[in-house]
Amino acid sequence: MGLLTGLISPSGYAELSVDEVAAAYFEPHLIEQGADDLALDDAYRLQQRYVNALSAELGPRTGYKVAMTSLSSQQHFGLSEPLYGQFLKKMLLQSPAQLPVNFGARGLVEADLLVRVGDSGINEVITVDEVLTHIDAVIPFIELPDPLWSTSLTAARLVAVNCGARYGVLGEPIAVSARPKWQRRLQAFNVALYGPGDVLLASGNGDDLLSGPLNVVFWLLRRLRSEGVALQPGDLLSLGSLTAPLSPTVGQYRAVYQGLDSNPVTVNIEFTADE
């Protein structure tokens, strides 16, 4: 059963198996219990085993997602830093995309932002100001996470299920240069998420992401470096929620980004009724 064993915290916790989490992903259903006192480090170990199990079907890792990039979300979960998960190849779709509205056990929709790693030199940076030199594109992105849990969500539970990574929809890449204007663009851009009937549902700004998207990248590369993991050219990095996660309904959704390019850029997803 691929149980997580030998990783008992001082207070102990209910066992949670990799098989159980993978089954909840592939045959979408909510996980009812487990991981009551799971330590965060142990949750990351379980995440890696879970991702390894998914990759046989979903392909290799293509990047990472960072969660809890706002101070309020960190405070809510008792954290002092963000969390991260991993994206696999078949999780990422191109805009315009289409999915059944019940695409997961507890599927959500939110506006997000991706950046693409341009070269391996990013692993050597020592200040956040150096990060932009090693980013070659910004990609508007709608994430479609699925937290999987029916019980109250904790930081460790979220990490164990790969920070809820299920799907994401990519817009067209926008080439980046290491110029001061791009520092300003990433701080100042805004996004609006529209739902069925073209109703405005939510909005957000670049500085909602850890006070600036490059701070998120810098945090992630340092965190991975501490684990002996290096970012690779072409890695896609999701930098966190720009809008509150919402439960989708049948119809068209679009995220419109202003300030990243000379014209607004849009990402589209249609949710259809289940067959």
PDB file of C-alpha atoms in Angstrom:
ATOM      1  CA  MET A   1       0.000   0.000   0.000  1.00  0.00           C
ATOM      2  CA  GLY A   2       2.940   2.418  -0.046  1.00  0.00           C
ATOM      3  CA  LEU A   3       2.325   3.592   3.506  1.00  0.00           C
ATOM      4  CA  LEU A   4       4.196   6.537   4.951  1.00  0.00           C
ATOM      5  CA  THR A   5       6.006   4.737   7.761  1.00  0.00           C
ATOM      6  CA  GLY A   6       8.711   5.628  10.227  1.00  0.00           C
ATOM      7  CA  LEU A   7       7.765   9.305  10.128  1.00  0.00           C
ATOM      8  CA  ILE A   8       5.787   9.582  13.338  1.00  0.00           C
ATOM      9  CA  SER A   9       5.714  12.990  15.010  1.00  0.00           C
ATOM     10  CA  PRO A  10       6.051  13.097  18.824  1.00  0.00           C
ATOM     11  CA  SER A  11       2.282  13.152  19.194  1.00  0.00           C
ATOM     12  CA  GLY A  12       1.726  10.617  16.402  1.00  0.00           C
ATOM     13  CA  TYR A  13      -0.739  10.946  13.521  1.00  0.00           C
ATOM     14  CA  ALA A  14      -3.254   8.898  11.637  1.00  0.00           C
ATOM     15  CA  GLU A  15      -1.539   7.061   8.795  1.00  0.00           C
ATOM     16  CA  LEU A  16      -2.151   8.325   5.300  1.00  0.00           C
ATOM     17  CA  SER A  17      -1.080   6.187   2.368  1.00  0.00           C
ATOM     18  CA  VAL A  18       0.233   7.317  -0.983  1.00  0.00           C
ATOM     19  CA  ASP A  19      -2.222   4.904  -2.585  1.00  0.00           C
ATOM     20  CA  GLU A  20      -5.112   6.581  -0.776  1.00  0.00           C
ATOM     21  CA  VAL A  21      -4.134  10.057  -1.959  1.00  0.00           C
ATOM     22  CA  ALA A  22      -3.468   8.896  -5.531  1.00  0.00           C
ATOM     23  CA  ALA A  23      -6.858   7.166  -5.634  1.00  0.00           C
ATOM     24  CA  ALA A  24      -8.530  10.404  -4.520  1.00  0.00           C
ATOM     25  CA  TYR A  25      -6.822  12.143  -7.435  1.00  0.00           C
ATOM     26  CA  PHE A  26      -7.490   9.637 -10.220  1.00  0.00           C
ATOM     27  CA  GLU A  27     -11.026   8.738  -9.118  1.00  0.00           C
ATOM     28  CA  PRO A  28     -11.920  12.123  -7.675  1.00  0.00           C
ATOM     29  CA  HIS A  29     -13.276  11.894  -4.162  1.00  0.00           C
ATOM     30  CA  LEU A  30     -12.593  13.643  -0.888  1.00  0.00           C
ATOM     31  CA  ILE A  31     -10.205  12.243   1.693  1.00  0.00           C
ATOM     32  CA  GLU A  32     -12.195  11.922   4.896  1.00  0.00           C
ATOM     33  CA  GLN A  33      -9.487  11.594   7.541  1.00  0.00           C
ATOM     34  CA  GLY A  34      -5.781  11.161   8.258  1.00  0.00           C
ATOM     35  CA  ALA A  35      -2.606  13.173   8.806  1.00  0.00           C
ATOM     36  CA  ASP A  36      -4.032  14.666  11.990  1.00  0.00           C
ATOM     37  CA  ASP A  37      -0.638  15.545  13.475  1.00  0.00           C
ATOM     38  CA  LEU A  38       1.571  15.286  10.422  1.00  0.00           C
ATOM     39  CA  ALA A  39       4.697  17.432  10.672  1.00  0.00           C
ATOM     40  CA  LEU A  40       5.395  19.698   7.722  1.00  0.00           C
ATOM     41  CA  ASP A  41       8.719  18.044   6.861  1.00  0.00           C
ATOM     42  CA  ASP A  42       6.993  14.663   6.820  1.00  0.00           C
ATOM     43  CA  ALA A  43       4.247  16.102   4.629  1.00  0.00           C
ATOM     44  CA  TYR A  44       6.833  17.134   2.023  1.00  0.00           C
ATOM     45  CA  ARG A  45       8.255  13.594   2.048  1.00  0.00           C
ATOM     46  CA  LEU A  46       4.777  12.198   1.494  1.00  0.00           C
ATOM     47  CA  GLN A  47       4.215  14.749  -1.270  1.00  0.00           C
ATOM     48  CA  GLN A  48       7.262  13.502  -3.162  1.00  0.00           C
ATOM     49  CA  ARG A  49       6.078   9.907  -2.980  1.00  0.00           C
ATOM     50  CA  TYR A  50       2.608  10.979  -4.101  1.00  0.00           C
ATOM     51  CA  VAL A  51       4.027  12.964  -7.050  1.00  0.00           C
ATOM     52  CA  ASN A  52       6.160   9.972  -8.023  1.00  0.00           C
ATOM     53  CA  ALA A  53       3.010   7.840  -8.081  1.00  0.00           C
ATOM     54  CA  LEU A  54       1.146  10.379 -10.239  1.00  0.00           C
ATOM     55  CA  SER A  55       3.992  10.848 -12.700  1.00  0.00           C
ATOM     56  CA  ALA A  56       3.576   7.375 -14.184  1.00  0.00           C
ATOM     57  CA  GLU A  57       0.281   8.630 -15.637  1.00  0.00           C
ATOM     58  CA  LEU A  58       0.764  12.400 -15.788  1.00  0.00           C
ATOM     59  CA  GLY A  59       4.324  12.625 -17.036  1.00  0.00           C
ATOM     60  CA  PRO A  60       7.450  14.307 -15.684  1.00  0.00           C
ATOM     61  CA  ARG A  61       7.630  17.363 -13.498  1.00  0.00           C
ATOM     62  CA  THR A  62       7.423  20.567 -15.518  1.00  0.00           C
ATOM     63  CA  GLY A  63       7.588  23.049 -12.686  1.00  0.00           C
ATOM     64  CA  TYR A  64       6.428  24.096  -9.246  1.00  0.00           C
ATOM     65  CA  LYS A  65       3.546  25.921  -7.622  1.00  0.00           C
ATOM     66  CA  VAL A  66       3.911  28.171  -4.606  1.00  0.00           C
ATOM     67  CA  ALA A  67       0.997  28.537  -2.206  1.00  0.00           C
ATOM     68  CA  MET A  68       0.319  30.813   0.743  1.00  0.00           C
ATOM     69  CA  THR A  69       2.007  33.859  -0.776  1.00  0.00           C
ATOM     70  CA  SER A  70      -0.088  36.381   1.139  1.00  0.00           C
ATOM     71  CA  LEU A  71       0.558  37.350   4.749  1.00  0.00           C
ATOM     72  CA  SER A  72      -3.080  36.754   5.673  1.00  0.00           C
ATOM     73  CA  SER A  73      -3.048  33.163   4.375  1.00  0.00           C
ATOM     74  CA  GLN A  74       0.202  32.431   6.208  1.00  0.00           C
ATOM     75  CA  GLN A  75      -1.220  33.804   9.443  1.00  0.00           C
ATOM     76  CA  HIS A  76      -4.389  31.741   9.011  1.00  0.00           C
ATOM     77  CA  PHE A  77      -2.362  28.519   8.765  1.00  0.00           C
ATOM     78  CA  GLY A  78       0.243  29.480  11.374  1.00  0.00           C
ATOM     79  CA  LEU A  79       3.046  29.739   8.814  1.00  0.00           C
ATOM     80  CA  SER A  80       6.078  31.996   8.542  1.00  0.00           C
ATOM     81  CA  GLU A  81       6.688  31.263   4.850  1.00  0.00           C
ATOM     82  CA  PRO A  82       4.863  29.897   1.775  1.00  0.00           C
ATOM     83  CA  LEU A  83       4.398  26.240   0.785  1.00  0.00           C
ATOM     84  CA  TYR A  84       5.180  24.552  -2.510  1.00  0.00           C
ATOM     85  CA  GLY A  85       3.964  21.734  -4.719  1.00  0.00           C
ATOM     86  CA  GLN A  86       4.865  20.351  -8.143  1.00  0.00           C
ATOM     87  CA  PHE A  87       3.258  20.439 -11.579  1.00  0.00           C
ATOM     88  CA  LEU A  88       3.399  17.433 -13.905  1.00  0.00           C
ATOM     89  CA  LYS A  89       3.185  17.670 -17.684  1.00  0.00           C
ATOM     90  CA  LYS A  90      -0.429  16.591 -18.210  1.00  0.00           C
ATOM     91  CA  MET A  91      -1.697  18.930 -15.506  1.00  0.00           C
ATOM     92  CA  LEU A  92      -1.047  21.961 -17.720  1.00  0.00           C
ATOM     93  CA  LEU A  93      -3.423  22.875 -20.560  1.00  0.00           C
ATOM     94  CA  GLN A  94      -3.277  25.557 -23.228  1.00  0.00           C
ATOM     95  CA  SER A  95      -5.831  28.353 -23.444  1.00  0.00           C
ATOM     96  CA  PRO A  96      -8.581  28.134 -24.561  1.00  0.00           C
ATOM     97  CA  ALA A  97      -9.280  24.989 -22.549  1.00  0.00           C
ATOM     98  CA  GLN A  98     -12.380  22.988 -21.697  1.00  0.00           C
ATOM     99  CA  LEU A  99     -13.083  20.761 -18.704  1.00  0.00           C
ATOM    100  CA  PRO A 100     -16.154  19.301 -16.994  1.00  0.00           C
ATOM    101  CA  VAL A 101     -17.282  21.543 -14.162  1.00  0.00           C
ATOM    102  CA  ASN A 102     -16.768  18.686 -11.689  1.00  0.00           C
ATOM    103  CA  PHE A 103     -13.172  18.158 -12.792  1.00  0.00           C
ATOM    104  CA  GLY A 104     -11.965  17.214  -9.322  1.00  0.00           C
ATOM    105  CA  ALA A 105     -13.116  16.178  -5.893  1.00  0.00           C
ATOM    106  CA  ARG A 106     -13.333  19.813  -4.847  1.00  0.00           C
ATOM    107  CA  GLY A 107     -12.138  21.726  -7.890  1.00  0.00           C
ATOM    108  CA  LEU A 108     -11.601  25.476  -7.699  1.00  0.00           C
ATOM    109  CA  VAL A 109     -10.694  28.271 -10.109  1.00  0.00           C
ATOM    110  CA  GLU A 110      -8.372  31.220  -9.491  1.00  0.00           C
ATOM    111  CA  ALA A 111      -6.218  33.680 -11.420  1.00  0.00           C
ATOM    112  CA  ASP A 112      -2.484  33.079 -11.035  1.00  0.00           C
ATOM    113  CA  LEU A 113       0.799  33.901 -12.747  1.00  0.00           C
ATOM    114  CA  LEU A 114       3.610  31.737 -14.134  1.00  0.00           C
ATOM    115  CA  VAL A 115       7.189  32.650 -14.896  1.00  0.00           C
ATOM    116  CA  ARG A 116       9.531  30.479 -16.970  1.00  0.00           C
ATOM    117  CA  VAL A 117      13.119  29.821 -15.937  1.00  0.00           C
ATOM    118  CA  GLY A 118      15.495  30.960 -18.681  1.00  0.00           C
ATOM    119  CA  ASP A 119      18.782  29.423 -17.550  1.00  0.00           C
ATOM    120  CA  SER A 120      20.399  27.476 -14.730  1.00  0.00           C
ATOM    121  CA  GLY A 121      22.150  30.590 -13.443  1.00  0.00           C
ATOM    122  CA  ILE A 122      19.025  31.285 -11.426  1.00  0.00           C
ATOM    123  CA  ASN A 123      20.279  28.774  -8.871  1.00  0.00           C
ATOM    124  CA  GLU A 124      23.298  30.970  -8.118  1.00  0.00           C
ATOM    125  CA  VAL A 125      21.521  34.242  -7.362  1.00  0.00           C
ATOM    126  CA  ILE A 126      22.039  35.722  -3.920  1.00  0.00           C
ATOM    127  CA  THR A 127      19.622  38.670  -4.063  1.00  0.00           C
ATOM    128  CA  VAL A 128      16.083  39.056  -5.340  1.00  0.00           C
ATOM    129  CA  ASP A 129      17.242  41.768  -7.751  1.00  0.00           C
ATOM    130  CA  GLU A 130      19.211  39.139  -9.702  1.00  0.00           C
ATOM    131  CA  VAL A 131      16.222  36.873 -10.317  1.00  0.00           C
ATOM    132  CA  LEU A 132      14.792  38.699 -13.326  1.00  0.00           C
ATOM    133  CA  THR A 133      18.010  38.164 -15.307  1.00  0.00           C
ATOM    134  CA  HIS A 134      17.254  34.430 -15.335  1.00  0.00           C
ATOM    135  CA  ILE A 135      13.529  34.592 -16.207  1.00  0.00           C
ATOM    136  CA  ASP A 136      12.734  34.559 -19.933  1.00  0.00           C
ATOM    137  CA  ALA A 137       8.923  34.717 -19.934  1.00  0.00           C
ATOM    138  CA  VAL A 138       5.862  35.598 -17.907  1.00  0.00           C
ATOM    139  CA  ILE A 139       2.752  33.511 -18.613  1.00  0.00           C
ATOM    140  CA  PRO A 140      -0.795  34.496 -17.609  1.00  0.00           C
ATOM    141  CA  PHE A 141      -2.310  31.487 -15.869  1.00  0.00           C
ATOM    142  CA  ILE A 142      -5.583  30.215 -14.472  1.00  0.00           C
ATOM    143  CA  GLU A 143      -4.996  27.563 -11.844  1.00  0.00           C
ATOM    144  CA  LEU A 144      -7.599  24.879 -11.160  1.00  0.00           C
ATOM    145  CA  PRO A 145      -6.566  23.416  -7.806  1.00  0.00           C
ATOM    146  CA  ASP A 146      -8.244  20.595  -5.929  1.00  0.00           C
ATOM    147  CA  PRO A 147      -7.535  20.459  -2.169  1.00  0.00           C
ATOM    148  CA  LEU A 148      -8.954  16.884  -1.924  1.00  0.00           C
ATOM    149  CA  TRP A 149      -9.713  17.056   1.814  1.00  0.00           C
ATOM    150  CA  SER A 150     -13.205  17.016   3.312  1.00  0.00           C
ATOM    151  CA  THR A 151     -11.887  17.684   6.826  1.00  0.00           C
ATOM    152  CA  SER A 152     -10.396  20.976   7.972  1.00  0.00           C
ATOM    153  CA  LEU A 153      -7.397  21.957   5.897  1.00  0.00           C
ATOM    154  CA  THR A 154      -4.016  22.341   7.588  1.00  0.00           C
ATOM    155  CA  ALA A 155      -0.684  23.343   6.083  1.00  0.00           C
ATOM    156  CA  ALA A 156       0.593  19.765   6.360  1.00  0.00           C
ATOM    157  CA  ARG A 157      -2.527  18.288   4.787  1.00  0.00           C
ATOM    158  CA  LEU A 158      -2.242  20.719   1.891  1.00  0.00           C
ATOM    159  CA  VAL A 159       1.447  19.913   1.353  1.00  0.00           C
ATOM    160  CA  ALA A 160       0.763  16.164   1.478  1.00  0.00           C
ATOM    161  CA  VAL A 161      -1.669  16.458  -1.460  1.00  0.00           C
ATOM    162  CA  ASN A 162       0.846  18.486  -3.494  1.00  0.00           C
ATOM    163  CA  CYS A 163      -0.730  21.817  -2.541  1.00  0.00           C
ATOM    164  CA  GLY A 164      -3.834  20.731  -4.408  1.00  0.00           C
ATOM    165  CA  ALA A 165      -2.218  20.758  -7.864  1.00  0.00           C
ATOM    166  CA  ARG A 166      -4.586  19.304 -10.482  1.00  0.00           C
ATOM    167  CA  TYR A 167      -4.904  21.502 -13.596  1.00  0.00           C
ATOM    168  CA  GLY A 168      -3.845  24.868 -14.894  1.00  0.00           C
ATOM    169  CA  VAL A 169      -4.495  26.802 -18.108  1.00  0.00           C
ATOM    170  CA  LEU A 170      -1.608  28.658 -19.748  1.00  0.00           C
ATOM    171  CA  GLY A 171      -1.907  31.823 -21.784  1.00  0.00           C
ATOM    172  CA  GLU A 172       0.650  32.986 -24.325  1.00  0.00           C
ATOM    173  CA  PRO A 173       4.176  33.581 -22.969  1.00  0.00           C
ATOM    174  CA  ILE A 174       5.288  37.201 -22.794  1.00  0.00           C
ATOM    175  CA  ALA A 175       9.020  37.698 -23.308  1.00  0.00           C
ATOM    176  CA  VAL A 176      10.822  39.284 -20.355  1.00  0.00           C
ATOM    177  CA  SER A 177      13.935  41.422 -20.293  1.00  0.00           C
ATOM    178  CA  ALA A 178      16.045  42.298 -17.265  1.00  0.00           C
ATOM    179  CA  ARG A 179      15.106  45.949 -17.472  1.00  0.00           C
ATOM    180  CA  PRO A 180      13.729  48.184 -14.724  1.00  0.00           C
ATOM    181  CA  LYS A 181      10.418  48.427 -16.585  1.00  0.00           C
ATOM    182  CA  TRP A 182       9.829  44.732 -15.972  1.00  0.00           C
ATOM    183  CA  GLN A 183      10.411  45.124 -12.248  1.00  0.00           C
ATOM    184  CA  ARG A 184       7.678  47.777 -12.305  1.00  0.00           C
ATOM    185  CA  ARG A 185       5.346  45.737 -14.507  1.00  0.00           C
ATOM    186  CA  LEU A 186       5.485  42.727 -12.222  1.00  0.00           C
ATOM    187  CA  GLN A 187       4.706  44.859  -9.190  1.00  0.00           C
ATOM    188  CA  ALA A 188       1.942  46.896 -10.790  1.00  0.00           C
ATOM    189  CA  PHE A 189      -0.005  44.615 -13.180  1.00  0.00           C
ATOM    190  CA  ASN A 190      -3.559  43.666 -12.324  1.00  0.00           C
ATOM    191  CA  VAL A 191      -5.888  40.843 -13.243  1.00  0.00           C
ATOM    192  CA  ALA A 192      -9.668  40.511 -13.346  1.00  0.00           C
ATOM    193  CA  LEU A 193     -11.444  37.142 -13.312  1.00  0.00           C
ATOM    194  CA  TYR A 194     -14.784  36.959 -15.127  1.00  0.00           C
ATOM    195  CA  GLY A 195     -17.307  34.134 -14.963  1.00  0.00           C
ATOM    196  CA  PRO A 196     -20.435  33.057 -16.852  1.00  0.00           C
ATOM    197  CA  GLY A 197     -22.309  36.012 -18.297  1.00  0.00           C
ATOM    198  CA  ASP A 198     -19.037  37.941 -18.213  1.00  0.00           C
ATOM    199  CA  VAL A 199     -19.642  38.846 -14.574  1.00  0.00           C
ATOM    200  CA  LEU A 200     -16.612  40.194 -12.701  1.00  0.00           C
ATOM    201  CA  LEU A 201     -15.881  37.710  -9.913  1.00  0.00           C
ATOM    202  CA  ALA A 202     -12.571  38.836  -8.430  1.00  0.00           C
ATOM    203  CA  SER A 203      -9.457  40.892  -9.061  1.00  0.00           C
ATOM    204  CA  GLY A 204      -5.869  41.122  -7.862  1.00  0.00           C
ATOM    205  CA  ASN A 205      -2.502  42.810  -8.313  1.00  0.00           C
ATOM    206  CA  GLY A 206       1.117  41.771  -8.746  1.00  0.00           C
ATOM    207  CA  ASP A 207       2.165  42.973  -5.323  1.00  0.00           C
ATOM    208  CA  ASP A 208      -0.364  40.572  -3.748  1.00  0.00           C
ATOM    209  CA  LEU A 209       2.240  37.840  -4.349  1.00  0.00           C
ATOM    210  CA  LEU A 210       4.599  38.119  -1.368  1.00  0.00           C
ATOM    211  CA  SER A 211       4.825  41.881  -2.030  1.00  0.00           C
ATOM    212  CA  GLY A 212       6.047  41.136  -5.564  1.00  0.00           C
ATOM    213  CA  PRO A 213       6.316  38.069  -7.853  1.00  0.00           C
ATOM    214  CA  LEU A 214      10.122  38.021  -7.860  1.00  0.00           C
ATOM    215  CA  ASN A 215      10.085  37.590  -4.080  1.00  0.00           C
ATOM    216  CA  VAL A 216       8.137  34.360  -4.599  1.00  0.00           C
ATOM    217  CA  VAL A 217      10.690  33.045  -7.093  1.00  0.00           C
ATOM    218  CA  PHE A 218      13.529  33.974  -4.748  1.00  0.00           C
ATOM    219  CA  TRP A 219      11.863  32.177  -1.843  1.00  0.00           C
ATOM    220  CA  LEU A 220      11.283  29.034  -3.923  1.00  0.00           C
ATOM    221  CA  LEU A 221      14.795  28.761  -5.306  1.00  0.00           C
ATOM    222  CA  ARG A 222      16.289  29.204  -1.832  1.00  0.00           C
ATOM    223  CA  ARG A 223      13.920  26.615  -0.388  1.00  0.00           C
ATOM    224  CA  LEU A 224      14.765  24.106  -3.123  1.00  0.00           C
ATOM    225  CA  ARG A 225      18.468  24.891  -2.796  1.00  0.00           C
ATOM    226  CA  SER A 226      18.275  23.989   0.904  1.00  0.00           C
ATOM    227  CA  GLU A 227      16.935  20.580  -0.187  1.00  0.00           C
ATOM    228  CA  GLY A 228      19.650  20.060  -2.793  1.00  0.00           C
ATOM    229  CA  VAL A 229      17.252  20.672  -5.695  1.00  0.00           C
ATOM    230  CA  ALA A 230      18.041  23.009  -8.596  1.00  0.00           C
ATOM    231  CA  LEU A 231      15.643  24.744 -10.947  1.00  0.00           C
ATOM    232  CA  GLN A 232      16.032  23.804 -14.610  1.00  0.00           C
ATOM    233  CA  PRO A 233      15.748  25.934 -17.773  1.00  0.00           C
ATOM    234  CA  GLY A 234      12.142  25.778 -18.931  1.00  0.00           C
ATOM    235  CA  ASP A 235      10.704  25.120 -15.461  1.00  0.00           C
ATOM    236  CA  LEU A 236       7.332  26.818 -15.015  1.00  0.00           C
ATOM    237  CA  LEU A 237       6.820  28.467 -11.638  1.00  0.00           C
ATOM    238  CA  SER A 238       3.317  29.289 -10.434  1.00  0.00           C
ATOM    239  CA  LEU A 239       3.591  32.192  -8.018  1.00  0.00           C
ATOM    240  CA  GLY A 240       0.352  31.999  -6.064  1.00  0.00           C
ATOM    241  CA  SER A 241      -3.277  33.071  -6.045  1.00  0.00           C
ATOM    242  CA  LEU A 242      -4.073  36.522  -7.375  1.00  0.00           C
ATOM    243  CA  THR A 243      -7.775  36.018  -6.673  1.00  0.00           C
ATOM    244  CA  ALA A 244      -9.624  34.057  -4.026  1.00  0.00           C
ATOM    245  CA  PRO A 245     -10.338  30.445  -5.081  1.00  0.00           C
ATOM    246  CA  LEU A 246     -13.914  29.959  -6.263  1.00  0.00           C
ATOM    247  CA  SER A 247     -16.053  26.925  -7.034  1.00  0.00           C
ATOM    248  CA  PRO A 248     -16.765  27.012 -10.781  1.00  0.00           C
ATOM    249  CA  THR A 249     -20.152  26.732 -12.438  1.00  0.00           C
ATOM    250  CA  VAL A 250     -20.971  25.757 -16.012  1.00  0.00           C
ATOM    251  CA  GLY A 251     -19.897  28.409 -18.502  1.00  0.00           C
ATOM    252  CA  GLN A 252     -17.013  30.526 -19.737  1.00  0.00           C
ATOM    253  CA  TYR A 253     -14.343  31.969 -17.451  1.00  0.00           C
ATOM    254  CA  ARG A 254     -11.606  34.360 -18.451  1.00  0.00           C
ATOM    255  CA  ALA A 255      -8.762  36.089 -16.663  1.00  0.00           C
ATOM    256  CA  VAL A 256      -7.748  39.438 -18.160  1.00  0.00           C
ATOM    257  CA  TYR A 257      -4.278  40.781 -17.327  1.00  0.00           C
ATOM    258  CA  GLN A 258      -3.520  44.492 -17.660  1.00  0.00           C
ATOM    259  CA  GLY A 259       0.007  45.864 -17.486  1.00  0.00           C
ATOM    260  CA  LEU A 260       2.068  42.804 -18.431  1.00  0.00           C
ATOM    261  CA  ASP A 261       2.075  43.660 -22.129  1.00  0.00           C
ATOM    262  CA  SER A 262       1.189  46.681 -24.230  1.00  0.00           C
ATOM    263  CA  ASN A 263      -2.323  45.245 -24.648  1.00  0.00           C
ATOM    264  CA  PRO A 264      -4.495  43.237 -22.247  1.00  0.00           C
ATOM    265  CA  VAL A 265      -3.873  39.477 -22.350  1.00  0.00           C
ATOM    266  CA  THR A 266      -6.533  36.866 -21.656  1.00  0.00           C
ATOM    267  CA  VAL A 267      -6.687  33.221 -20.530  1.00  0.00           C
ATOM    268  CA  ASN A 268      -9.894  31.252 -21.214  1.00  0.00           C
ATOM    269  CA  ILE A 269     -11.468  28.128 -19.747  1.00  0.00           C
ATOM    270  CA  GLU A 270     -14.949  26.718 -20.366  1.00  0.00           C
ATOM    271  CA  PHE A 271     -16.576  24.454 -17.799  1.00  0.00           C
ATOM    272  CA  THR A 272     -19.125  22.044 -19.220  1.00  0.00           C
ATOM    273  CA  ALA A 273     -21.883  20.013 -17.593  1.00  0.00           C
ATOM    274  CA  ASP A 274     -20.779  16.501 -16.701  1.00  0.00           C
ATOM    275  CA  GLU A 275     -21.787  13.877 -19.228  1.00  0.00           C
TER     276      GLU A 275
END
